[in-house]
Amino acid sequence: MLSQKARYGLRALVELARADGVQLTSGELALRADAPRKFLEAILLELARNRVVVSRRGKFGGYTLARPAPDITFAEIIRIIDGPLALAPCVSRTAFRKCDDCPDLATCSLREALLRARDATAEVLEGYSLADAAAGEGAEVFKSA
């Protein structure tokens, strides 16, 4: 599951993409992204350290995207905030390690499915940018039965 931290970060970045180069304050972003301001400021600091946003301090300060919105993917942001996309470390392309309770990687009956899920997830998220989200109209809404 995507963390609340990643959801807030993605929402704020989509708002920056919609702003099309206009600087927004953390307060404006918090309102637009429906996120707690202090929590969002910590997320934005992390994104600034990773060169996703540029922050300007002071009375006329705020945030802008560090690169064009089409060049920033959902996968990049999720990896920065939540870590690898994989459901298990043994199928991660960026943080591979053997699972603690796995007797043998070569014969593991779970790895193939988890690897396919990781690859499919990565393909979608690496192909979906902030510009796509900013231009989108939303997605299908599922109703609970």
C-alpha positions as MATLAB code, in Angstrom:
seq = 'MLSQKARYGLRALVELARADGVQLTSGELALRADAPRKFLEAILLELARNRVVVSRRGKFGGYTLARPAPDITFAEIIRIIDGPLALAPCVSRTAFRKCDDCPDLATCSLREALLRARDATAEVLEGYSLADAAAGEGAEVFKSA';
ca = [
       0.000    0.000    0.000;
       1.087    3.525   -0.734;
       1.837    5.426    2.470;
      -0.060    8.563    3.436;
       3.267   10.395    3.210;
       3.646    9.359   -0.447;
       0.021   10.328   -1.202;
       0.534   13.805    0.255;
       3.814   14.202   -1.607;
       2.341   13.115   -4.922;
      -0.697   15.380   -4.499;
       1.520   18.373   -3.720;
       3.747   17.661   -6.722;
       0.743   17.349   -9.029;
      -0.369   20.774   -7.768;
       3.080   22.159   -8.586;
       2.797   20.630  -12.059;
      -0.605   22.318  -12.495;
       0.933   25.632  -11.367;
       3.146   25.456  -14.482;
       6.247   27.112  -13.032;
       4.460   29.475  -10.653;
       5.932   29.254   -7.156;
       3.575   28.021   -4.420;
       4.044   28.300   -0.659;
       3.853   25.292    1.625;
       0.578   26.680    2.955;
      -0.926   26.875   -0.536;
       0.297   23.385   -1.329;
      -1.079   22.024    1.939;
      -4.517   23.441    1.108;
      -4.483   22.203   -2.492;
      -3.165   18.758   -1.540;
      -5.411   18.491    1.535;
      -2.331   17.712    3.660;
      -1.180   18.840    7.124;
       1.223   21.734    6.536;
       4.022   20.689    8.925;
       3.995   17.109    7.646;
       4.004   18.344    4.040;
       6.929   20.673    4.778;
       8.980   17.659    5.918;
       8.045   15.803    2.733;
       8.956   18.814    0.579;
      12.318   19.053    2.346;
      13.010   15.421    1.445;
      11.964   16.098   -2.166;
      14.224   19.169   -2.288;
      17.173   17.079   -1.051;
      16.487   14.673   -3.898;
      16.305   17.514   -6.450;
      12.623   17.069   -7.299;
      11.592   20.502   -6.055;
      13.408   23.787   -5.586;
      12.650   25.749   -2.439;
      13.119   29.456   -1.955;
      13.157   30.836    1.572;
      11.887   34.105    2.919;
       8.872   36.355    2.533;
       8.508   35.590   -1.162;
       9.556   31.974   -0.812;
       7.893   28.821   -1.994;
       8.332   25.741   -4.134;
       8.610   24.929   -7.815;
       9.455   21.724   -9.642;
      13.180   21.281  -10.236;
      12.574   19.660  -13.630;
       9.755   19.670  -16.181;
       6.668   17.756  -14.985;
       6.862   15.202  -17.848;
      10.343   14.205  -16.593;
       9.213   13.349  -13.046;
       7.522    9.961  -12.707;
       5.341    8.548   -9.978;
       7.881    5.713   -9.587;
      10.674    8.174   -8.787;
       8.602    9.938   -6.121;
       7.361    6.722   -4.513;
      10.912    5.358   -4.349;
      12.140    8.566   -2.691;
       9.365    8.608   -0.094;
       8.444    4.944    0.467;
      11.446    3.052   -0.876;
      11.449    0.187   -3.413;
       8.323   -0.656   -5.412;
       8.760   -4.406   -4.846;
       6.564   -6.369   -2.441;
       9.610   -8.289   -1.187;
      13.320   -7.397   -1.108;
      14.282  -10.432   -3.221;
      12.509   -8.963   -6.275;
      13.634   -5.357   -5.874;
      15.718   -3.941   -8.713;
      16.972   -1.043   -6.565;
      17.353   -2.636   -3.116;
      17.775   -6.363   -3.745;
      18.502   -8.673   -0.843;
      17.523  -12.213    0.056;
      14.450  -12.463    2.274;
      15.349  -13.312    5.871;
      13.201  -16.454    5.963;
      14.005  -17.768    2.464;
      15.981  -21.021    2.349;
      16.833  -20.775   -1.382;
      16.266  -17.958   -3.910;
      16.457  -20.333   -6.879;
      13.624  -22.574   -5.686;
      11.412  -19.985   -3.974;
       7.800  -20.559   -5.040;
       6.825  -16.906   -4.427;
       9.492  -15.005   -6.380;
       8.075  -15.415   -9.892;
       4.682  -13.914   -9.024;
       6.230  -11.166   -6.904;
       8.697  -10.315   -9.662;
       5.888  -10.080  -12.223;
       3.905   -7.825   -9.878;
       6.949   -5.628   -9.329;
       7.664   -5.372  -13.066;
       4.034   -4.538  -13.925;
       3.838   -1.942  -11.158;
       7.129   -0.360  -12.184;
       6.092   -0.246  -15.844;
       2.920    1.695  -15.011;
       4.482    4.045  -12.453;
       7.604    4.737  -14.519;
       5.375    5.558  -17.496;
       3.138    7.964  -15.558;
       4.438   11.468  -14.919;
       3.345   14.466  -12.911;
       2.276   16.049  -16.214;
       0.010   13.056  -16.912;
      -1.592   13.401  -13.479;
      -1.961   17.185  -13.795;
      -3.721   16.788  -17.153;
      -5.834   13.813  -16.060;
      -9.467   13.894  -15.141;
      -9.327   11.176  -12.510;
      -9.870    7.461  -12.760;
     -12.698    4.989  -12.470;
     -14.380    4.921   -9.071;
     -15.064    1.472   -7.641;
     -18.057    1.004   -5.385;
     -17.975   -1.453   -2.516;
     -20.505   -4.251   -2.639;
];
